[in-house]
GROMACS .gro file of C-alpha atoms in nm:
model
  471
    1MET     CA    1  -0.019   0.000   0.020
    2ASP     CA    2   0.123   0.376  -0.082
    3PRO     CA    3  -0.040   0.585   0.205
    4ARG     CA    4  -0.002   0.875   0.038
    5PHE     CA    5   0.022   1.201   0.228
    6ARG     CA    6  -0.293   1.390   0.284
    7GLY     CA    7  -0.396   1.725   0.332
    8ASP     CA    8  -0.393   1.992   0.111
    9GLY     CA    9   2.437   2.056   1.393
   10PRO     CA   10   2.639   2.243   1.166
   11ASP     CA   11   2.793   1.982   0.930
   12GLY     CA   12   2.809   1.610   1.080
   13PRO     CA   13   2.526   1.348   1.004
   14PRO     CA   14   2.181   1.406   0.987
   15HIS     CA   15   1.951   1.451   1.254
   16PRO     CA   16   1.879   1.107   1.401
   17SER     CA   17   1.482   1.159   1.351
   18PHE     CA   18   1.483   1.209   0.992
   19ASP     CA   19   1.652   0.855   0.936
   20ARG     CA   20   1.491   0.713   1.203
   21VAL     CA   21   1.151   0.528   0.999
   22ALA     CA   22   0.946   0.676   0.744
   23PRO     CA   23   0.676   0.949   0.828
   24ARG     CA   24   0.362   0.824   1.064
   25LEU     CA   25   0.129   0.847   0.702
   26ASP     CA   26  -0.197   0.794   0.995
   27VAL     CA   27  -0.140   1.164   1.088
   28PRO     CA   28  -0.324   1.438   0.812
   29LEU     CA   29  -0.040   1.641   0.649
   30ALA     CA   30  -0.143   2.000   0.694
   31THR     CA   31   0.204   2.191   0.536
   32ARG     CA   32   0.276   2.275   0.224
   33VAL     CA   33   0.578   2.396   0.092
   34LEU     CA   34   0.622   2.546  -0.286
   35LEU     CA   35   0.986   2.599  -0.333
   36LEU     CA   36   1.013   2.867  -0.645
   37ARG     CA   37   1.375   2.967  -0.803
   38HIS     CA   38   1.349   3.320  -0.981
   39GLY     CA   39   1.315   3.394  -1.355
   40LEU     CA   40   1.579   3.379  -1.592
   41SER     CA   41   1.805   3.705  -1.518
   42THR     CA   42   2.053   3.895  -1.682
   43TYR     CA   43   2.400   3.727  -1.600
   44ASN     CA   44   2.186   3.393  -1.619
   45VAL     CA   45   2.208   3.472  -1.972
   46GLN     CA   46   2.528   3.629  -1.955
   47GLY     CA   47   2.678   3.301  -1.818
   48ARG     CA   48   2.749   3.488  -1.503
   49ILE     CA   49   2.837   3.426  -1.160
   50GLN     CA   50   2.516   3.595  -0.950
   51GLY     CA   51   2.587   3.457  -0.578
   52ARG     CA   52   2.498   3.693  -0.332
   53ASP     CA   53   2.562   4.013  -0.555
   54ASP     CA   54   2.229   4.212  -0.659
   55ASP     CA   55   2.352   4.335  -0.966
   56SER     CA   56   2.165   4.157  -1.210
   57THR     CA   57   1.789   4.160  -1.273
   58LEU     CA   58   1.531   3.976  -1.441
   59THR     CA   59   1.525   3.941  -1.832
   60ALA     CA   60   1.169   4.003  -2.056
   61ALA     CA   61   1.214   3.645  -2.058
   62GLY     CA   62   1.231   3.608  -1.690
   63GLU     CA   63   0.943   3.814  -1.600
   64ALA     CA   64   0.698   3.642  -1.841
   65MET     CA   65   0.797   3.339  -1.656
   66ALA     CA   66   0.710   3.441  -1.289
   67ARG     CA   67   0.382   3.601  -1.456
   68ARG     CA   68   0.321   3.233  -1.626
   69THR     CA   69   0.425   3.027  -1.269
   70GLY     CA   70   0.170   3.311  -1.100
   71GLU     CA   71  -0.110   3.188  -1.331
   72ALA     CA   72  -0.048   2.809  -1.291
   73LEU     CA   73  -0.094   2.898  -0.874
   74ASP     CA   74  -0.370   3.047  -0.954
   75GLY     CA   75  -0.613   2.885  -0.771
   76ILE     CA   76  -0.399   2.700  -0.506
   77ARG     CA   77  -0.446   2.894  -0.143
   78LEU     CA   78  -0.155   3.083  -0.016
   79ASP     CA   79  -0.089   3.151   0.347
   80ALA     CA   80   0.255   3.257   0.351
   81VAL     CA   81   0.459   3.435   0.085
   82LEU     CA   82   0.863   3.454   0.183
   83SER     CA   83   1.103   3.578  -0.052
   84SER     CA   84   1.485   3.639  -0.083
   85PRO     CA   85   1.513   4.007  -0.071
   86LEU     CA   86   1.771   4.023  -0.358
   87ARG     CA   87   1.630   4.206  -0.663
   88ARG     CA   88   1.590   3.877  -0.883
   89ALA     CA   89   1.379   3.675  -0.647
   90ALA     CA   90   1.202   3.974  -0.501
   91HIS     CA   91   1.049   4.088  -0.846
   92THR     CA   92   0.964   3.755  -0.912
   93ALA     CA   93   0.779   3.720  -0.569
   94ALA     CA   94   0.584   4.024  -0.675
   95LEU     CA   95   0.523   3.908  -1.050
   96VAL     CA   96   0.401   3.584  -0.930
   97CYS     CA   97   0.149   3.731  -0.686
   98GLY     CA   98   0.008   4.008  -0.918
   99ALA     CA   99  -0.014   3.713  -1.167
  100ARG     CA  100  -0.310   3.570  -0.956
  101SER     CA  101  -0.677   3.652  -0.940
  102GLY     CA  102  -0.747   3.769  -0.588
  103ALA     CA  103  -0.537   3.866  -0.279
  104ALA     CA  104  -0.249   3.724  -0.221
  105PRO     CA  105  -0.024   3.804   0.147
  106ALA     CA  106   0.222   4.052   0.145
  107VAL     CA  107   0.555   3.923   0.059
  108VAL     CA  108   0.808   3.832   0.342
  109HIS     CA  109   1.164   3.909   0.274
  110ASP     CA  110   1.403   3.621   0.457
  111ASP     CA  111   1.755   3.703   0.460
  112ASP     CA  112   1.810   3.328   0.504
  113LEU     CA  113   1.701   3.292   0.176
  114LEU     CA  114   2.015   3.506   0.029
  115GLU     CA  115   2.180   3.282  -0.229
  116VAL     CA  116   2.542   3.132  -0.190
  117ASP     CA  117   2.821   3.350  -0.097
  118LEU     CA  118   3.104   3.316  -0.417
  119GLU     CA  119   3.294   3.619  -0.272
  120PRO     CA  120   3.552   3.671  -0.490
  121TRP     CA  121   3.376   3.472  -0.821
  122SER     CA  122   3.110   3.720  -0.887
  123GLY     CA  123   3.023   3.890  -1.161
  124TYR     CA  124   3.321   3.662  -1.369
  125SER     CA  125   3.202   3.464  -1.623
  126LEU     CA  126   3.286   3.055  -1.629
  127GLN     CA  127   3.539   3.121  -1.899
  128GLN     CA  128   3.707   3.346  -1.648
  129LEU     CA  129   3.682   3.131  -1.317
  130ILE     CA  130   3.858   2.856  -1.539
  131GLU     CA  131   4.149   3.074  -1.666
  132ARG     CA  132   4.191   3.240  -1.280
  133TRP     CA  133   4.109   2.995  -1.039
  134PRO     CA  134   4.169   2.614  -1.227
  135ARG     CA  135   4.156   2.394  -0.944
  136GLU     CA  136   3.830   2.571  -0.750
  137GLU     CA  137   3.655   2.567  -1.028
  138ARG     CA  138   3.725   2.161  -1.067
  139LEU     CA  139   3.631   2.157  -0.668
  140TRP     CA  140   3.287   2.310  -0.756
  141ARG     CA  141   3.186   2.074  -1.056
  142THR     CA  142   3.271   1.793  -0.855
  143HIS     CA  143   3.258   1.859  -0.476
  144PRO     CA  144   3.114   2.149  -0.426
  145GLU     CA  145   3.061   2.088   0.024
  146GLN     CA  146   3.484   2.099   0.001
  147LEU     CA  147   3.532   2.419  -0.193
  148THR     CA  148   3.720   2.698   0.037
  149LEU     CA  149   3.703   3.067  -0.133
  150GLN     CA  150   3.957   3.367   0.014
  151ARG     CA  151   3.744   3.709   0.063
  152ALA     CA  152   3.919   4.036  -0.087
  153ASP     CA  153   4.002   4.108   0.299
  154GLY     CA  154   4.219   3.744   0.326
  155SER     CA  155   3.933   3.590   0.544
  156SER     CA  156   3.812   3.249   0.380
  157HIS     CA  157   3.481   3.067   0.352
  158ARG     CA  158   3.331   2.733   0.281
  159PRO     CA  159   3.029   2.883   0.024
  160ILE     CA  160   2.815   2.564   0.031
  161ARG     CA  161   2.841   2.405   0.382
  162GLU     CA  162   2.782   2.790   0.526
  163LEU     CA  163   2.519   2.786   0.327
  164HIS     CA  164   2.342   2.452   0.414
  165ARG     CA  165   2.334   2.613   0.767
  166GLN     CA  166   2.162   2.898   0.673
  167ALA     CA  167   1.914   2.654   0.500
  168ARG     CA  168   1.893   2.455   0.819
  169ARG     CA  169   1.829   2.759   1.015
  170PHE     CA  170   1.549   2.890   0.750
  171TRP     CA  171   1.368   2.492   0.688
  172GLU     CA  172   1.289   2.483   1.090
  173ARG     CA  173   1.230   2.853   1.153
  174LEU     CA  174   0.954   2.754   0.867
  175CYS     CA  175   0.765   2.395   1.014
  176ARG     CA  176   0.806   2.592   1.330
  177ARG     CA  177   0.631   2.947   1.248
  178HIS     CA  178   0.392   2.791   0.937
  179ARG     CA  179   0.205   2.462   1.051
  180ASP     CA  180  -0.084   2.374   0.913
  181GLN     CA  181  -0.008   2.649   0.584
  182THR     CA  182   0.066   2.634   0.266
  183VAL     CA  183   0.369   2.844   0.200
  184LEU     CA  184   0.504   2.998  -0.129
  185VAL     CA  185   0.918   3.045  -0.064
  186VAL     CA  186   1.095   3.232  -0.404
  187ALA     CA  187   1.461   3.178  -0.400
  188HIS     CA  188   1.788   3.093  -0.597
  189ASN     CA  189   1.943   2.807  -0.734
  190ALA     CA  190   2.177   2.658  -0.462
  191ILE     CA  191   1.974   2.830  -0.143
  192LEU     CA  192   1.703   2.624  -0.258
  193ARG     CA  193   1.901   2.306  -0.372
  194CYS     CA  194   1.997   2.303   0.023
  195VAL     CA  195   1.682   2.355   0.176
  196VAL     CA  196   1.562   2.048  -0.001
  197LEU     CA  197   1.853   1.877   0.148
  198ALA     CA  198   1.822   1.997   0.503
  199ALA     CA  199   1.443   1.927   0.511
  200LEU     CA  200   1.514   1.516   0.409
  201GLY     CA  201   1.808   1.571   0.669
  202LEU     CA  202   2.029   1.480   0.382
  203GLY     CA  203   2.454   1.682   0.410
  204PRO     CA  204   2.583   1.901   0.182
  205GLU     CA  205   2.779   1.632   0.010
  206ARG     CA  206   2.455   1.591  -0.160
  207PHE     CA  207   2.443   1.952  -0.347
  208ALA     CA  208   2.604   1.853  -0.685
  209ARG     CA  209   2.358   1.571  -0.719
  210LEU     CA  210   2.075   1.833  -0.783
  211ARG     CA  211   1.965   2.060  -1.028
  212LEU     CA  212   1.729   2.346  -1.070
  213GLY     CA  213   1.613   2.541  -1.361
  214ASN     CA  214   1.435   2.900  -1.356
  215CYS     CA  215   1.101   2.929  -1.238
  216ALA     CA  216   1.132   2.585  -1.158
  217LEU     CA  217   0.869   2.449  -0.869
  218SER     CA  218   0.938   2.171  -0.635
  219VAL     CA  219   0.691   2.049  -0.363
  220LEU     CA  220   0.718   1.929   0.011
  221ASN     CA  221   0.444   1.808   0.218
  222VAL     CA  222   0.577   1.836   0.590
  223GLN     CA  223   0.396   1.655   0.872
  224THR     CA  224   0.408   1.794   1.202
  225GLY     CA  225   0.203   1.566   1.413
  226GLY     CA  226   0.257   1.580   1.723
  227ASP     CA  227   0.662   1.694   1.918
  228GLU     CA  228   0.805   1.475   1.638
  229ALA     CA  229   1.027   1.643   1.442
  230ALA     CA  230   0.862   1.727   1.112
  231THR     CA  231   0.869   1.478   0.811
  232VAL     CA  232   0.902   1.558   0.475
  233GLN     CA  233   0.744   1.417   0.216
  234VAL     CA  234   0.900   1.523  -0.214
  235GLU     CA  235   0.581   1.509  -0.401
  236SER     CA  236   0.774   1.679  -0.685
  237PHE     CA  237   1.120   1.846  -0.788
  238ASN     CA  238   1.245   2.079  -1.061
  239SER     CA  239   0.890   2.123  -1.272
  240THR     CA  240   0.898   2.330  -1.556
  241VAL     CA  241   0.610   2.170  -1.710
  242HIS     CA  242   0.376   2.530  -1.627
  243LEU     CA  243   0.646   2.674  -1.845
  244GLU     CA  244   0.673   2.455  -2.130
  245PRO     CA  245   0.478   2.098  -2.169
  246VAL     CA  246   0.757   1.887  -2.274
  247ALA     CA  247   1.020   1.711  -2.080
  248PRO     CA  248   1.307   1.914  -1.951
  249GLY     CA  249   1.651   1.999  -2.087
  250PRO     CA  250   1.923   2.043  -2.214
  251ARG     CA  251   2.161   1.795  -2.086
  252ARG     CA  252   2.515   1.606  -2.170
  253GLY     CA  253   2.612   1.269  -2.102
  254ALA     CA  254   2.278   1.020  -2.097
  255ARG     CA  255   1.984   1.038  -1.945
  256ILE     CA  256   1.702   0.784  -1.812
  257LEU     CA  257   1.348   0.871  -1.771
  258LEU     CA  258   1.199   0.680  -1.554
  259LEU     CA  259   0.824   0.632  -1.582
  260ARG     CA  260   0.551   0.539  -1.312
  261HIS     CA  261   0.276   0.336  -1.501
  262GLY     CA  262  -0.066   0.444  -1.549
  263GLU     CA  263  -0.323   0.400  -1.311
  264THR     CA  264  -0.487   0.031  -1.248
  265ASP     CA  265  -0.902  -0.034  -1.070
  266TRP     CA  266  -0.677  -0.190  -0.818
  267ASN     CA  267  -0.530   0.119  -0.824
  268ARG     CA  268  -0.840   0.310  -0.754
  269GLN     CA  269  -0.968   0.066  -0.509
  270SER     CA  270  -0.668   0.081  -0.267
  271ARG     CA  271  -0.646  -0.272  -0.342
  272PHE     CA  272  -0.275  -0.444  -0.282
  273GLN     CA  273  -0.203  -0.529  -0.647
  274GLY     CA  274   0.225  -0.601  -0.618
  275GLN     CA  275   0.315  -0.904  -0.820
  276ILE     CA  276  -0.099  -0.960  -0.970
  277ASP     CA  277  -0.063  -0.918  -1.324
  278VAL     CA  278  -0.347  -0.568  -1.316
  279PRO     CA  279  -0.375  -0.380  -1.627
  280LEU     CA  280  -0.425  -0.026  -1.668
  281ASN     CA  281  -0.779   0.155  -1.620
  282ALA     CA  282  -0.957   0.387  -1.924
  283THR     CA  283  -0.756   0.689  -1.697
  284GLY     CA  284  -0.463   0.474  -1.677
  285ARG     CA  285  -0.441   0.474  -2.071
  286ARG     CA  286  -0.553   0.845  -2.089
  287GLN     CA  287  -0.246   0.926  -1.799
  288ALA     CA  288  -0.005   0.707  -2.036
  289ARG     CA  289  -0.084   0.857  -2.337
  290GLN     CA  290  -0.040   1.250  -2.172
  291ALA     CA  291   0.267   1.101  -2.071
  292ALA     CA  292   0.361   1.021  -2.395
  293ALA     CA  293   0.309   1.381  -2.520
  294PHE     CA  294   0.493   1.495  -2.278
  295LEU     CA  295   0.822   1.275  -2.373
  296ARG     CA  296   0.755   1.319  -2.735
  297ARG     CA  297   1.033   1.540  -2.776
  298SER     CA  298   1.254   1.347  -2.583
  299PRO     CA  299   1.538   1.175  -2.823
  300ILE     CA  300   1.462   0.872  -2.672
  301ARG     CA  301   1.667   0.528  -2.783
  302ARG     CA  302   1.668   0.320  -2.582
  303ALA     CA  303   1.306   0.123  -2.349
  304TYR     CA  304   1.313  -0.077  -2.079
  305SER     CA  305   0.985  -0.209  -1.858
  306SER     CA  306   0.897  -0.417  -1.609
  307PRO     CA  307   0.729  -0.743  -1.730
  308MET     CA  308   0.422  -0.669  -1.613
  309ALA     CA  309   0.108  -0.536  -1.840
  310ARG     CA  310   0.052  -0.186  -1.645
  311PRO     CA  311   0.413  -0.064  -1.732
  312ARG     CA  312   0.471  -0.244  -2.047
  313GLU     CA  313   0.149  -0.136  -2.180
  314THR     CA  314   0.248   0.265  -2.053
  315ALA     CA  315   0.581   0.206  -2.181
  316GLU     CA  316   0.440   0.134  -2.564
  317LEU     CA  317   0.155   0.385  -2.580
  318VAL     CA  318   0.465   0.633  -2.491
  319LEU     CA  319   0.683   0.440  -2.785
  320GLU     CA  320   0.405   0.519  -3.002
  321HIS     CA  321   0.555   0.865  -3.062
  322HIS     CA  322   0.942   0.683  -3.106
  323PRO     CA  323   0.844   0.412  -3.367
  324GLY     CA  324   1.126   0.183  -3.424
  325VAL     CA  325   1.288   0.201  -3.051
  326PRO     CA  326   1.231  -0.194  -2.946
  327LEU     CA  327   1.175  -0.221  -2.599
  328ALA     CA  328   1.296  -0.486  -2.312
  329THR     CA  329   1.172  -0.626  -2.080
  330CYS     CA  330   1.415  -0.634  -1.757
  331GLU     CA  331   1.295  -0.866  -1.387
  332GLY     CA  332   1.443  -0.638  -1.187
  333LEU     CA  333   1.215  -0.401  -1.201
  334LEU     CA  334   0.921  -0.603  -1.110
  335GLU     CA  335   0.724  -0.470  -0.812
  336ILE     CA  336   0.736  -0.522  -0.417
  337GLY     CA  337   0.568  -0.943  -0.391
  338HIS     CA  338   0.311  -0.852  -0.094
  339GLY     CA  339   0.248  -1.218  -0.009
  340LEU     CA  340  -0.069  -1.306   0.123
  341TRP     CA  341  -0.121  -0.930   0.121
  342GLU     CA  342  -0.173  -0.959  -0.294
  343GLY     CA  343  -0.492  -0.868  -0.461
  344LYS     CA  344  -0.657  -0.745  -0.048
  345LEU     CA  345  -0.794  -0.432   0.011
  346GLU     CA  346  -0.647  -0.282   0.335
  347GLN     CA  347  -0.966  -0.278   0.515
  348GLU     CA  348  -0.883  -0.673   0.487
  349ILE     CA  349  -0.538  -0.657   0.580
  350GLN     CA  350  -0.579  -0.433   0.905
  351ALA     CA  351  -0.808  -0.721   1.020
  352ARG     CA  352  -0.569  -1.014   0.957
  353TRP     CA  353  -0.283  -0.803   0.994
  354PRO     CA  354  -0.268  -0.475   1.169
  355ARG     CA  355   0.024  -0.448   1.328
  356LEU     CA  356   0.260  -0.570   1.014
  357LEU     CA  357   0.037  -0.286   0.824
  358ALA     CA  358   0.139  -0.020   1.059
  359THR     CA  359   0.466  -0.093   1.064
  360TRP     CA  360   0.473  -0.132   0.712
  361LYS     CA  361   0.337   0.247   0.700
  362THR     CA  362   0.554   0.378   0.927
  363ALA     CA  363   0.885   0.179   0.938
  364PRO     CA  364   0.853  -0.019   0.614
  365HIS     CA  365   1.253  -0.145   0.666
  366GLN     CA  366   1.129  -0.365   0.896
  367VAL     CA  367   0.872  -0.545   0.717
  368GLU     CA  368   0.928  -0.902   0.550
  369MET     CA  369   0.551  -0.934   0.318
  370PRO     CA  370   0.350  -1.296   0.476
  371GLY     CA  371   0.394  -1.584   0.285
  372PRO     CA  372   0.545  -1.679  -0.007
  373GLY     CA  373   0.708  -1.433  -0.269
  374GLY     CA  374   0.653  -1.159  -0.037
  375GLU     CA  375   1.007  -0.953   0.006
  376THR     CA  376   1.184  -0.692   0.185
  377ILE     CA  377   1.186  -0.331   0.030
  378GLN     CA  378   1.568  -0.384   0.111
  379GLN     CA  379   1.542  -0.696  -0.111
  380VAL     CA  380   1.391  -0.474  -0.397
  381SER     CA  381   1.577  -0.169  -0.379
  382ARG     CA  382   1.883  -0.416  -0.407
  383ARG     CA  383   1.702  -0.567  -0.746
  384ALA     CA  384   1.606  -0.233  -0.864
  385VAL     CA  385   1.929  -0.060  -0.777
  386ALA     CA  386   2.148  -0.319  -0.987
  387ALA     CA  387   1.858  -0.298  -1.253
  388LEU     CA  388   1.847   0.056  -1.325
  389GLU     CA  389   2.271   0.088  -1.292
  390ARG     CA  390   2.330  -0.194  -1.587
  391ILE     CA  391   2.070  -0.003  -1.793
  392ALA     CA  392   2.222   0.339  -1.743
  393GLN     CA  393   2.600   0.161  -1.808
  394GLU     CA  394   2.479   0.069  -2.133
  395LEU     CA  395   2.371   0.426  -2.248
  396ASP     CA  396   2.599   0.619  -2.507
  397GLU     CA  397   2.673   0.963  -2.479
  398GLY     CA  398   2.358   1.157  -2.587
  399ASP     CA  399   2.152   0.818  -2.497
  400THR     CA  400   1.777   0.859  -2.369
  401ALA     CA  401   1.626   0.577  -2.237
  402LEU     CA  402   1.263   0.496  -2.131
  403VAL     CA  403   1.240   0.329  -1.815
  404VAL     CA  404   0.905   0.238  -1.704
  405ALA     CA  405   0.875   0.060  -1.357
  406HIS     CA  406   0.591   0.088  -1.036
  407ASP     CA  407   0.556   0.267  -0.672
  408ALA     CA  408   0.767   0.096  -0.501
  409VAL     CA  409   1.040   0.037  -0.752
  410ASN     CA  410   1.085   0.412  -0.862
  411LYS     CA  411   1.057   0.512  -0.489
  412ALA     CA  412   1.324   0.287  -0.376
  413VAL     CA  413   1.565   0.391  -0.672
  414LEU     CA  414   1.527   0.779  -0.629
  415CYS     CA  415   1.571   0.721  -0.277
  416HIS     CA  416   1.944   0.523  -0.350
  417LEU     CA  417   1.988   0.839  -0.609
  418LEU     CA  418   1.937   1.114  -0.318
  419GLY     CA  419   2.097   0.907  -0.084
  420LEU     CA  420   1.811   0.811   0.109
  421SER     CA  421   1.803   0.464   0.263
  422PRO     CA  422   1.492   0.233   0.180
  423ALA     CA  423   1.360   0.302   0.512
  424ARG     CA  424   1.263   0.659   0.336
  425ILE     CA  425   1.081   0.497   0.005
  426TRP     CA  426   0.775   0.738   0.204
  427SER     CA  427   0.965   1.051   0.185
  428VAL     CA  428   0.943   1.067  -0.224
  429LYS     CA  429   0.599   1.046  -0.375
  430GLN     CA  430   0.568   0.854  -0.722
  431GLY     CA  431   0.229   0.937  -0.902
  432ASN     CA  432   0.059   0.764  -1.161
  433GLY     CA  433   0.211   0.891  -1.515
  434GLY     CA  434   0.452   1.045  -1.343
  435VAL     CA  435   0.817   1.094  -1.479
  436SER     CA  436   1.148   1.154  -1.328
  437VAL     CA  437   1.453   1.293  -1.483
  438ILE     CA  438   1.782   1.120  -1.388
  439ASP     CA  439   2.084   1.272  -1.580
  440TYR     CA  440   2.434   1.087  -1.579
  441PRO     CA  441   2.694   1.408  -1.701
  442GLU     CA  442   2.977   1.170  -1.676
  443GLY     CA  443   2.800   0.862  -1.873
  444GLY     CA  444   2.681   0.549  -1.696
  445HIS     CA  445   2.948   0.444  -1.496
  446GLY     CA  446   2.938   0.819  -1.335
  447PRO     CA  447   2.746   0.922  -1.074
  448ALA     CA  448   2.356   0.974  -1.113
  449VAL     CA  449   2.185   1.390  -1.067
  450VAL     CA  450   1.856   1.359  -1.012
  451TYR     CA  451   1.717   1.634  -1.231
  452SER     CA  452   1.342   1.615  -1.213
  453LEU     CA  453   1.121   1.402  -0.981
  454ASN     CA  454   0.786   1.313  -1.006
  455LEU     CA  455   0.665   1.527  -1.259
  456THR     CA  456   0.312   1.519  -1.331
  457GLY     CA  457   0.212   1.881  -1.463
  458HIS     CA  458   0.103   1.709  -1.789
  459LEU     CA  459  -0.130   1.528  -1.607
  460GLY     CA  460  -0.296   1.872  -1.523
  461GLY     CA  461  -0.203   2.156  -1.247
  462VAL     CA  462   0.068   2.217  -1.081
  463LEU     CA  463  -0.001   1.934  -0.763
  464ASP     CA  464  -0.001   1.555  -0.824
  465GLU     CA  465  -0.328   1.501  -0.799
  466THR     CA  466  -0.327   1.096  -0.926
  467ALA     CA  467  -0.449   0.801  -0.732
  468ALA     CA  468  -0.158   0.671  -0.608
  469GLY     CA  469  -0.370   0.377  -0.465
  470ALA     CA  470  -0.197   0.048  -0.325
  471LEU     CA  471   0.111  -0.132  -0.469
   0.00000   0.00000   0.00000
């Protein structure tokens, strides 16, 4: 069962509460945080480092992006709008609020949303960085959390580690002050990546494994019930579907488009399907066709699917836009084996296995599904991650592969790529027909970058409204 999230220390290891178990999913999640990077700026166009300097402003294209984002958010209640005080972010926030119908809360500027301090680099082009600071520029690309820079006064600072501390401070204050609210946060590339890491309890060493585009939206759902530390679900990350209804780009290296199959009747009924071969329903076929339209411009050269009917049919509908691309099936992408739970409704499982179901919802890594064929989430993670790694290693430079699988499989893979353990599968959402984009800038044998996660805007709206349902 995928119990959906409901409702509208300095640099050491993560806080223990983040790594213990998944969120308590029986408590409604009432806090939603929308993270928005500012629109295209003058320095973005010129390829110059912006950092914390305030010389860069929005371009006309950046202003249009902000207005379109405001239109996309129209109808979503906003209880608070927080913004970096730097002009490119503050202007974006004002334009977003102005493009919405009806009143919007006043924008509050927060210094903890300032962009990373890259003194003395601000204003320089990438080529100038390579010429003047070749060693530091390489470190910035590969291990930015290790970078140390010298200020004009001779003092040194570690930009990303300092920014991560700033993001943790901001996130903790947001969770205290805005419980049960919907909050729009408008800021910058680096600080928002650090906010996501801080929310998930991840350290600055994961900074280079994320990307954020101009006016990209990310949605975090937060549970703050009781006295426990806040627990977080990433509903989506780095979505620009509201700006351009096609898959994001450009990129270098190789790419995997990870897609969850469309809806089935058992998803709709919240019936545990696992490895029972349930086909798509009419809604699922429509979602698959919408995903196909979204991915139609992607240069897909390879395609892989779980051997089950629901992902295979989803993949076949996507490949109608890519004639000649063969579809291979991969056993490692099979959905989790639920054993005796398969074919049963949640209330039936609750009646017979109440403690095990409760553990599955809160600590899935402690559960082995009962009966023949029952698996643990660790077993699913090992085989799914191994399957994805084999696929990635087969890709050539410039290749894009379509991979269609299931809820638990995709969650396990994405947790691994984000640096989360299989215990955290409920921290990642996977909607029916949702697309995640995984890039391999150095090729399939190199590190992966989670470019986007659970894009569902092609199904309608900036929030994921898919059924989810049983696995």
